[in-house]
mmCIF file with all atom_site columns, C-alpha atoms in Angstrom:
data_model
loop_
_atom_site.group_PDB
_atom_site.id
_atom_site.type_symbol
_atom_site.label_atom_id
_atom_site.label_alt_id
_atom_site.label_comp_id
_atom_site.label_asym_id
_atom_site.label_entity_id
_atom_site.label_seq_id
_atom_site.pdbx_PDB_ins_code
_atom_site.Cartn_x
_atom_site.Cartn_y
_atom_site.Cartn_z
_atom_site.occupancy
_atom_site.B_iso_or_equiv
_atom_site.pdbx_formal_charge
_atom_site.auth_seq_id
_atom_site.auth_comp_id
_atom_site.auth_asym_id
_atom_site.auth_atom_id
_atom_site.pdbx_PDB_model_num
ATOM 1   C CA . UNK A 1 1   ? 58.348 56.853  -27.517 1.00 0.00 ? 1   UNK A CA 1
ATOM 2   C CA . UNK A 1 2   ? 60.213 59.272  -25.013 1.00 0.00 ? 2   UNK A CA 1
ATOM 3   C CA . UNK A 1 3   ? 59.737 62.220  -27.039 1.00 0.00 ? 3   UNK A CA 1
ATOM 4   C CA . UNK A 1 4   ? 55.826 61.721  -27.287 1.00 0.00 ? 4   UNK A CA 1
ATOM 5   C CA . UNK A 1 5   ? 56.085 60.955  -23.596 1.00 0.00 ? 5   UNK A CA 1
ATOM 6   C CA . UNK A 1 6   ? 57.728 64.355  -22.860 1.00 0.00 ? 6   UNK A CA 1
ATOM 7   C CA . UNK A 1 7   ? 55.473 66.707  -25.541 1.00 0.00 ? 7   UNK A CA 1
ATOM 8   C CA . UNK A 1 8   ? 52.622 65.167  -23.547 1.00 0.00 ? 8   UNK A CA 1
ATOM 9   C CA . UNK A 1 9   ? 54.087 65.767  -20.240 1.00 0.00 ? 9   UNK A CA 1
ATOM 10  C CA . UNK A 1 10  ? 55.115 69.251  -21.197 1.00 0.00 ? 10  UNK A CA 1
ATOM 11  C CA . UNK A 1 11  ? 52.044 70.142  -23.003 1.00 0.00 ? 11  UNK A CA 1
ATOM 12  C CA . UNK A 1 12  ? 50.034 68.567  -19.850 1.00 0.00 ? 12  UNK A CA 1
ATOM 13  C CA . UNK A 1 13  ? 51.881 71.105  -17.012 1.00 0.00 ? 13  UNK A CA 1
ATOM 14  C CA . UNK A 1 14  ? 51.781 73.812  -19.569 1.00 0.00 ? 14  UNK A CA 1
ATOM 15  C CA . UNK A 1 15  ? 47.912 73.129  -19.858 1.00 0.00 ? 15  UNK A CA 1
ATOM 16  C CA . UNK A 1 16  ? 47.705 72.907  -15.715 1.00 0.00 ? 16  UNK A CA 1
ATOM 17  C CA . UNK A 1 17  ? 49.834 76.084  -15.661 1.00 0.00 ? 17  UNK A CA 1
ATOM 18  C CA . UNK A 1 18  ? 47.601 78.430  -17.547 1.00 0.00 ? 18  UNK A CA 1
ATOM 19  C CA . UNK A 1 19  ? 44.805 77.172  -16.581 1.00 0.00 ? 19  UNK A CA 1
ATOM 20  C CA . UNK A 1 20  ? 46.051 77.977  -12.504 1.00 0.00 ? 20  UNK A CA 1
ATOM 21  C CA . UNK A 1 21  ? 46.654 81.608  -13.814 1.00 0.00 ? 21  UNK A CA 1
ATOM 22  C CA . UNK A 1 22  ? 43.343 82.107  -15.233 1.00 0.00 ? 22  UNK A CA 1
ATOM 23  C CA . UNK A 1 23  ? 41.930 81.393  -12.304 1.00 0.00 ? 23  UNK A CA 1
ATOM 24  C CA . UNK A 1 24  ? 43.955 83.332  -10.340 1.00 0.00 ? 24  UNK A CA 1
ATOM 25  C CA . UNK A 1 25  ? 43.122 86.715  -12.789 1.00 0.00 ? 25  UNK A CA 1
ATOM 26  C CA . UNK A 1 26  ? 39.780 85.993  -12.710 1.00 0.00 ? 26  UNK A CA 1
ATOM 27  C CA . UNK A 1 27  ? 38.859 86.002  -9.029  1.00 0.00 ? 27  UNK A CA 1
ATOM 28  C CA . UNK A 1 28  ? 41.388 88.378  -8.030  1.00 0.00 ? 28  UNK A CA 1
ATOM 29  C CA . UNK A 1 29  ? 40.164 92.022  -8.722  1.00 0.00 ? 29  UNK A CA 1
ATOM 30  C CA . UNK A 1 30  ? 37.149 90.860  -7.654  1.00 0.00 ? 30  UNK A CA 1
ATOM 31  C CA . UNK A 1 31  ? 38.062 89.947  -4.409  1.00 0.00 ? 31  UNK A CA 1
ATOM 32  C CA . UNK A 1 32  ? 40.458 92.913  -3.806  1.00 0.00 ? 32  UNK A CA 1
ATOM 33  C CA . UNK A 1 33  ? 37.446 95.333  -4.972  1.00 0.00 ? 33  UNK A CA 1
ATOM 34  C CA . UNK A 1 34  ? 35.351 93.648  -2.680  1.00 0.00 ? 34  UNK A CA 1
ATOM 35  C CA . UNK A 1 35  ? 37.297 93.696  0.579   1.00 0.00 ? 35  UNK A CA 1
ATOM 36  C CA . UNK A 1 36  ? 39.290 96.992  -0.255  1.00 0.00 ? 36  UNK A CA 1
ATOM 37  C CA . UNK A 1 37  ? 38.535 100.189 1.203   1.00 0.00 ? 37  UNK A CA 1
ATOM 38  C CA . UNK A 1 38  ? 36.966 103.371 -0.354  1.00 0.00 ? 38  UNK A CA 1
ATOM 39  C CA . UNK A 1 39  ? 40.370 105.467 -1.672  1.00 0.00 ? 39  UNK A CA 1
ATOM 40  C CA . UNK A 1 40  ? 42.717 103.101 -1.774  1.00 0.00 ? 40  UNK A CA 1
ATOM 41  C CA . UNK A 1 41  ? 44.500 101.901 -4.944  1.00 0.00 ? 41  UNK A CA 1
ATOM 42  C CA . UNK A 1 42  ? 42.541 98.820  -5.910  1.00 0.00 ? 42  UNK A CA 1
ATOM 43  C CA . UNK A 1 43  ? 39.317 100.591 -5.103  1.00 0.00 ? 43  UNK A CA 1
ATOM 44  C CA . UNK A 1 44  ? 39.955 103.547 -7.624  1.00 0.00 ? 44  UNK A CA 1
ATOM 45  C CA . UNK A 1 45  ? 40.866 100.776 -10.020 1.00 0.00 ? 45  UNK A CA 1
ATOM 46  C CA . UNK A 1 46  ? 37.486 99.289  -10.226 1.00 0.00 ? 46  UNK A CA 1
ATOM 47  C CA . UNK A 1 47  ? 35.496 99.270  -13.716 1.00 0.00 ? 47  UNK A CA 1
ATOM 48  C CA . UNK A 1 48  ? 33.883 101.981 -14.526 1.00 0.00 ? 48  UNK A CA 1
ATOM 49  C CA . UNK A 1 49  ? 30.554 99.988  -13.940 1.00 0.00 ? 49  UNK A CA 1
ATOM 50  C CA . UNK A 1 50  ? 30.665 100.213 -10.296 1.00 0.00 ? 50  UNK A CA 1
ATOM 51  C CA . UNK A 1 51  ? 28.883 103.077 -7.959  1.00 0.00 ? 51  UNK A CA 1
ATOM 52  C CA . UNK A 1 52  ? 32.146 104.515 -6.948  1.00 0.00 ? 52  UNK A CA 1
ATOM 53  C CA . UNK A 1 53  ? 31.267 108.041 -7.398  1.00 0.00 ? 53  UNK A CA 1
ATOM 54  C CA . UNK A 1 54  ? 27.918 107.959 -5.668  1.00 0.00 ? 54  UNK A CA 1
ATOM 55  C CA . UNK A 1 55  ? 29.908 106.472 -2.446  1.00 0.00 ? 55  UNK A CA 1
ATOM 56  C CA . UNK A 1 56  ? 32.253 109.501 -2.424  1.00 0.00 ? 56  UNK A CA 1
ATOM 57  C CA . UNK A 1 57  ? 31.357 112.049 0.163   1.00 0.00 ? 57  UNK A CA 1
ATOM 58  C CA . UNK A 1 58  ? 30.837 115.836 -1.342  1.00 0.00 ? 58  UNK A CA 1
ATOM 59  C CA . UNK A 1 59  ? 33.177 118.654 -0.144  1.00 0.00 ? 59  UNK A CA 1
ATOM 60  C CA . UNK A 1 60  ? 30.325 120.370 1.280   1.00 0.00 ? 60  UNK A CA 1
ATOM 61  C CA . UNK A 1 61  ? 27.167 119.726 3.199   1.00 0.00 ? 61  UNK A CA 1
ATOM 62  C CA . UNK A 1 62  ? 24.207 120.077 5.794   1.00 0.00 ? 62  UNK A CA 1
ATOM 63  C CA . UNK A 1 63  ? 23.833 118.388 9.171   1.00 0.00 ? 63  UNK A CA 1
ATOM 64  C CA . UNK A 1 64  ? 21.518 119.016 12.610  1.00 0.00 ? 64  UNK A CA 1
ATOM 65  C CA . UNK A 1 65  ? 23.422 120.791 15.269  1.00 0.00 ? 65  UNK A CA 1
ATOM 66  C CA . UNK A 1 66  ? 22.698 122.914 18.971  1.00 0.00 ? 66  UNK A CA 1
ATOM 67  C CA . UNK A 1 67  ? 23.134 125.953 16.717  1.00 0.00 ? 67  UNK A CA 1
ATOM 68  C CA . UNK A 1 68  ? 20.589 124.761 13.931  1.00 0.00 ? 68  UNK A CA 1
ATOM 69  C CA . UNK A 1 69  ? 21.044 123.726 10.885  1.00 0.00 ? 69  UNK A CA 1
ATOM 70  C CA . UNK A 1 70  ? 24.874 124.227 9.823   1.00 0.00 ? 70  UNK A CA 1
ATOM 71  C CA . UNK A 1 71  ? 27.553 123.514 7.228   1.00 0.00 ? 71  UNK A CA 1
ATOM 72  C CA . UNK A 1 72  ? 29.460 121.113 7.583   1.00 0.00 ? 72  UNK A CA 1
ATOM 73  C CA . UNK A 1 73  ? 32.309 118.709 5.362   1.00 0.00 ? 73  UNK A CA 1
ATOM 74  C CA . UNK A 1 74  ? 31.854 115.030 3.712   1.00 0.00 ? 74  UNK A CA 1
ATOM 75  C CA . UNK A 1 75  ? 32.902 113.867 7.181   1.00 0.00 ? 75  UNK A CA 1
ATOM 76  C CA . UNK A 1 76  ? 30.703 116.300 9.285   1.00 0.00 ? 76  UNK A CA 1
ATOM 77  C CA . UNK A 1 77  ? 33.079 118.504 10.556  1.00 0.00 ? 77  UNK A CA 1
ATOM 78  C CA . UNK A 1 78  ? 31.710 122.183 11.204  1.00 0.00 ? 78  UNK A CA 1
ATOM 79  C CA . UNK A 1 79  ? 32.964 124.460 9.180   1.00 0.00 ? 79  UNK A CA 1
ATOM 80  C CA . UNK A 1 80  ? 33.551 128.230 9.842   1.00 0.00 ? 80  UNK A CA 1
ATOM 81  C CA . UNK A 1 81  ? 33.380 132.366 8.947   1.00 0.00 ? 81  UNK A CA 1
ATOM 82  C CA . UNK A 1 82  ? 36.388 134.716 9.726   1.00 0.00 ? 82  UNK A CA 1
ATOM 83  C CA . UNK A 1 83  ? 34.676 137.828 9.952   1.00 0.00 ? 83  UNK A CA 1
ATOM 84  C CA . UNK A 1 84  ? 37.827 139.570 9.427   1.00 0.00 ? 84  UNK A CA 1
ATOM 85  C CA . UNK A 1 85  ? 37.760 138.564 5.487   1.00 0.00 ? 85  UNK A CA 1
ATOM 86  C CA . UNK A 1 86  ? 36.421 139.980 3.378   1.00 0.00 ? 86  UNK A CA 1
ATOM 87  C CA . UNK A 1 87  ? 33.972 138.895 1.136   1.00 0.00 ? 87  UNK A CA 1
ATOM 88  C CA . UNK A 1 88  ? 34.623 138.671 -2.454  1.00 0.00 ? 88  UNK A CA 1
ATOM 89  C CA . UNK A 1 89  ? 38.485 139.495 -2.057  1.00 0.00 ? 89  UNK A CA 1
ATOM 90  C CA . UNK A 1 90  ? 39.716 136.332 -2.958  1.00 0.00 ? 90  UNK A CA 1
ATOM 91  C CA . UNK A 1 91  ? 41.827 136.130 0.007   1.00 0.00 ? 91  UNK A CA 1
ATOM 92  C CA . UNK A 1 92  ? 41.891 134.889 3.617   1.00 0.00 ? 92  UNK A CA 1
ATOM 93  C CA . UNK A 1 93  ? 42.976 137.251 6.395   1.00 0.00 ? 93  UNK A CA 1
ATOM 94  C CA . UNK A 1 94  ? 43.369 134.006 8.518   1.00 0.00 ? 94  UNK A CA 1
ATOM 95  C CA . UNK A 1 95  ? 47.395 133.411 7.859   1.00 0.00 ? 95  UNK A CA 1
ATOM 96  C CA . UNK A 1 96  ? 50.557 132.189 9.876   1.00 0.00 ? 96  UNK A CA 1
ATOM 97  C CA . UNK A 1 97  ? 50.001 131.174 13.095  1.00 0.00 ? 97  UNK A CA 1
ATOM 98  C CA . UNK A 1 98  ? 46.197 131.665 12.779  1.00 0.00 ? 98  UNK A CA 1
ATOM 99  C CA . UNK A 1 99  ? 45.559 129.051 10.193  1.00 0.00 ? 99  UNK A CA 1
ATOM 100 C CA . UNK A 1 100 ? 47.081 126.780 13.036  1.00 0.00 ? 100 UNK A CA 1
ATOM 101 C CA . UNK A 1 101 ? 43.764 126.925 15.139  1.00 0.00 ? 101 UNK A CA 1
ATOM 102 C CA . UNK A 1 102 ? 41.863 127.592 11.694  1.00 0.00 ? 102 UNK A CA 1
ATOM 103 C CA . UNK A 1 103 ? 43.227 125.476 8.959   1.00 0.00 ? 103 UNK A CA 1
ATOM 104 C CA . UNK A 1 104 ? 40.856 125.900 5.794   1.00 0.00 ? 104 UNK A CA 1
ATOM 105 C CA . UNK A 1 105 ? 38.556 124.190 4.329   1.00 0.00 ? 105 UNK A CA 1
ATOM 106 C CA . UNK A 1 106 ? 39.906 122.397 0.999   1.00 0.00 ? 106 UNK A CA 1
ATOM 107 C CA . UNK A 1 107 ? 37.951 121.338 -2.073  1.00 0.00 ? 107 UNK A CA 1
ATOM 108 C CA . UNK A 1 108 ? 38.792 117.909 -3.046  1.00 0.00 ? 108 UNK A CA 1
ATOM 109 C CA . UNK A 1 109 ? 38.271 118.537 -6.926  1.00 0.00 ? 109 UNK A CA 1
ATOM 110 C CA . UNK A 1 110 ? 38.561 121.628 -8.925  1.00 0.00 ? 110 UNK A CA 1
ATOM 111 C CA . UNK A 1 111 ? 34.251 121.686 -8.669  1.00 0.00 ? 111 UNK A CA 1
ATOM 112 C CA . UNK A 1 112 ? 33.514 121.478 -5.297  1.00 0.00 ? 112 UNK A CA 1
ATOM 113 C CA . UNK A 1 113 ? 30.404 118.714 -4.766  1.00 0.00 ? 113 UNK A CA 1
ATOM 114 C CA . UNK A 1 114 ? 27.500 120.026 -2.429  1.00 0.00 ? 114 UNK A CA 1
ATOM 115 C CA . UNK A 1 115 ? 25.045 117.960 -0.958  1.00 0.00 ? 115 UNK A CA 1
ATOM 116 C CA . UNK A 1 116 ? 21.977 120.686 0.759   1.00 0.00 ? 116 UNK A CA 1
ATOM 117 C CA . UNK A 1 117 ? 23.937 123.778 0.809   1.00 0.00 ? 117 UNK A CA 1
ATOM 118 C CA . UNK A 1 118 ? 22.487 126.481 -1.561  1.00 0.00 ? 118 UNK A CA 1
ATOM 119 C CA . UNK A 1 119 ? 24.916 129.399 -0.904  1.00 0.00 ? 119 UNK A CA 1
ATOM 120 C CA . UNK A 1 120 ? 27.493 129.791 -4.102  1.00 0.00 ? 120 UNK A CA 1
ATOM 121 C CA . UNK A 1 121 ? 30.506 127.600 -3.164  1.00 0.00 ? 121 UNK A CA 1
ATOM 122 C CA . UNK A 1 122 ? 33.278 128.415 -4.693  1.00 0.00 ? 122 UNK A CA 1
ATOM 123 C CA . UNK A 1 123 ? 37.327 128.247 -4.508  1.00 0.00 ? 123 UNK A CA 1
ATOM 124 C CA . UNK A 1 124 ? 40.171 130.992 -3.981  1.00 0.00 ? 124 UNK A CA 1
ATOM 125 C CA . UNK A 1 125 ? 43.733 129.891 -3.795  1.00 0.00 ? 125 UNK A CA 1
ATOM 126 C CA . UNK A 1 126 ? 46.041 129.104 -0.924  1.00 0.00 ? 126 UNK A CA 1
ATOM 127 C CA . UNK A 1 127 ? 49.504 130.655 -0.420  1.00 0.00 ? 127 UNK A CA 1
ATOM 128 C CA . UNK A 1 128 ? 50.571 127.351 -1.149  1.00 0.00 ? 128 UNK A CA 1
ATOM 129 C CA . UNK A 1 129 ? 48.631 126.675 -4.111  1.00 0.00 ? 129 UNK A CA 1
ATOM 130 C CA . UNK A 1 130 ? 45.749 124.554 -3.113  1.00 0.00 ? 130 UNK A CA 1
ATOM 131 C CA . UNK A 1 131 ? 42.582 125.409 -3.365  1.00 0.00 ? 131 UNK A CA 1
ATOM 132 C CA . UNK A 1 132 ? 40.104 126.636 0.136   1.00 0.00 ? 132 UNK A CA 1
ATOM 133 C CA . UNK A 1 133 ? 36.534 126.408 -0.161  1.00 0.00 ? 133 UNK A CA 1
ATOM 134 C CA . UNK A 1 134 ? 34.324 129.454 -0.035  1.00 0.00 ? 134 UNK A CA 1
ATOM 135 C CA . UNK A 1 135 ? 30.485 129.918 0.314   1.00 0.00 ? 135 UNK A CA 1
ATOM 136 C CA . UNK A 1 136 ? 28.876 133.589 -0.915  1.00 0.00 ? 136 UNK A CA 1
ATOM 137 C CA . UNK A 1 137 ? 32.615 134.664 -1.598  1.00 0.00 ? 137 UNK A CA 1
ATOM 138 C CA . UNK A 1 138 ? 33.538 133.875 2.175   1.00 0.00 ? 138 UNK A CA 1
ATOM 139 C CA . UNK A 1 139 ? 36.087 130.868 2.844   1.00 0.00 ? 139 UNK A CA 1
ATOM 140 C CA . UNK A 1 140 ? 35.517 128.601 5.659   1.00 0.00 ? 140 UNK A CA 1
ATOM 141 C CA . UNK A 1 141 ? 37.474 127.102 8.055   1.00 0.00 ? 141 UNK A CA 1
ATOM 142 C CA . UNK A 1 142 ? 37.906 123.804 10.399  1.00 0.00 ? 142 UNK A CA 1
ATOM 143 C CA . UNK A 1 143 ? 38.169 124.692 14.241  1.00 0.00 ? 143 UNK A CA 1
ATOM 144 C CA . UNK A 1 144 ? 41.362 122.664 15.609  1.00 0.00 ? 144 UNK A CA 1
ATOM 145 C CA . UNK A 1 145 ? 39.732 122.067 18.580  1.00 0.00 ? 145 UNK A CA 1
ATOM 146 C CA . UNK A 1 146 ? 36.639 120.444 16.949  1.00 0.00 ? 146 UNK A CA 1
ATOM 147 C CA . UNK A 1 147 ? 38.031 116.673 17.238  1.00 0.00 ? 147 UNK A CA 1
ATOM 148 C CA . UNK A 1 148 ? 34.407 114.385 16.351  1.00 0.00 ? 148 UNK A CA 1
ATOM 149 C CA . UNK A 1 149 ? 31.736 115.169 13.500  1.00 0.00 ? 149 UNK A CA 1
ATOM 150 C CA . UNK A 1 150 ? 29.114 117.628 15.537  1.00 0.00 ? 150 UNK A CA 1
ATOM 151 C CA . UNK A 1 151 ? 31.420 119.658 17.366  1.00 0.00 ? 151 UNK A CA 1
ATOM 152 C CA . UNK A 1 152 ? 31.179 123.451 16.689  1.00 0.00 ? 152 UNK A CA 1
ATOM 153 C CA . UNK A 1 153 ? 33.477 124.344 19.801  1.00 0.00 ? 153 UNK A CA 1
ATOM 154 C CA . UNK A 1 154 ? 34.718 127.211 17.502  1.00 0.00 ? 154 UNK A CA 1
ATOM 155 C CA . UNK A 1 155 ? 30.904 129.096 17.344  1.00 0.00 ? 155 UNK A CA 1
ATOM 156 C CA . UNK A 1 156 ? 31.496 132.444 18.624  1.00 0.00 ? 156 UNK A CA 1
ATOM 157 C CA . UNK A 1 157 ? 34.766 132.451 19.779  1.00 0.00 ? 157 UNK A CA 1
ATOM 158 C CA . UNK A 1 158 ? 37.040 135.715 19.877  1.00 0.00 ? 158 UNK A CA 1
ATOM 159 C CA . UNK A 1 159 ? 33.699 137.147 18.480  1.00 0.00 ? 159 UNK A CA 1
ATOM 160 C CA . UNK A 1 160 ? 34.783 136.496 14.958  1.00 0.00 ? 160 UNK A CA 1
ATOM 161 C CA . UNK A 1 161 ? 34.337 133.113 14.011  1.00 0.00 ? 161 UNK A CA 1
ATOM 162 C CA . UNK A 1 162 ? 31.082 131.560 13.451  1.00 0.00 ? 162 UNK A CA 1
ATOM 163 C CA . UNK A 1 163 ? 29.041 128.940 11.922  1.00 0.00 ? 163 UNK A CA 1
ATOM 164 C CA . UNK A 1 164 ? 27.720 128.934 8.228   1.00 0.00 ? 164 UNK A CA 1
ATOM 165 C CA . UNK A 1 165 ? 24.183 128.446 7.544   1.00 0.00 ? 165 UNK A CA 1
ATOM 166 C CA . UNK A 1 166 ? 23.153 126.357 4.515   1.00 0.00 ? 166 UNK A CA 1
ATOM 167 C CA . UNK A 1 167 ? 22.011 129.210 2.608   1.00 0.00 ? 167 UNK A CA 1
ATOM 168 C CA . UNK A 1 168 ? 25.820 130.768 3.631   1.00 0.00 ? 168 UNK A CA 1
ATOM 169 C CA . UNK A 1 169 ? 24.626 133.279 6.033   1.00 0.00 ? 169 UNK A CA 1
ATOM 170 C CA . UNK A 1 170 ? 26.587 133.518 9.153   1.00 0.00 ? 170 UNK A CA 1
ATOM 171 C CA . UNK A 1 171 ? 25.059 132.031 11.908  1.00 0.00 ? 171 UNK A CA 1
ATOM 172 C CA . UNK A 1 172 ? 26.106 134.597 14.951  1.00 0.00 ? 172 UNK A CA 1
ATOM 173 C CA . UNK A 1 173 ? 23.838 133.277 17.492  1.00 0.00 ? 173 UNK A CA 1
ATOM 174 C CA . UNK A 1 174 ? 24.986 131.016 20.319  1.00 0.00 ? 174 UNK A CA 1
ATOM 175 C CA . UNK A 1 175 ? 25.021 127.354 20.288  1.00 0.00 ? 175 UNK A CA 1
ATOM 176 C CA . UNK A 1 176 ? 22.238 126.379 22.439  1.00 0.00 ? 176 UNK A CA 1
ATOM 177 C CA . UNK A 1 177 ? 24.166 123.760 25.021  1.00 0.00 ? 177 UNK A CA 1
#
């Protein structure tokens, strides 16, 4: 009698046991996918069948500012000509303590995703190995001083930087404040 008393005891907890694990794999990613953040670890591990791609912003794209409309990145930052390079080179002049006050623009992917712009984005390399956007063979830059999306506190200044237009024409004018 005691050992049919303790298979049925231990087959009962080992029954309540699994069936308290299954439970707890079943709800789990779903709950994690549905309270975590874009980017984060639980997120990226989401079945394929989600829309996870369509919610991530492109490198590049177009938004309404004083100056018209402008280039800007997935987050709306202004982005910005050196006229110092040189277009085509596959370089930036902007180095050292330049790149400080100018730090470039960097694709987030080895094909750069667009959303509005039709100049030819493309990529040249970094000193340090990464790759910095370019549109029509020009890269483009972040102003430091451009803290919110919308700012383009870096239009005109020193006469060499400027805004980039959608169709990646420089945009020398000034912003109309």
């Amino acid at each position: 009698m005691k050992k049919h008393l303790s298979i049925g005891l231990s087959t009962f907890a080992l029954a309540a046991l699994l069936s308290g694990c299954a439970g707890g794999t079943g709800t789990s990613p779903t709950s994690a996918a549905a309270t975590t953040p874009p980017g984060s670890a639980a997120a990226t591990s989401a079945p394929a069948s989600t829309s996870a791609p369509a919610a991530a912003a492109p490198d590049l794209k177009v938004a309404d500012s004083s100056a018209g409309r402008i280039v800007v990145d997935g987050k709306g930052m202004s982005v910005y000509y050196y006229t110092k390079d040189v277009k085509d080179s596959g370089t930036s002049t902007c180095t050292g303590s330049c790149l400080d006050a100018w730090p470039p623009v960097l694709a987030a992917a080895d094909t750069p995703a667009v959303d509005g712009v039709t100049g030819t984005v493309g990529t040249i390399a970094t000193p340090d190995g990464k790759q910095q956007l370019t549109i029509n063979g020009m890269p483009v830059y972040y102003y430091a001083k451009d803290l919110a999306a919308g700012d383009i506190l870096g239009q005109g200044v020193g006469g060499v930087w400027y805004l980039v237009a959608p169709s990646g024409e420089m945009i020398t004018g000034a912003a109309g404040y």
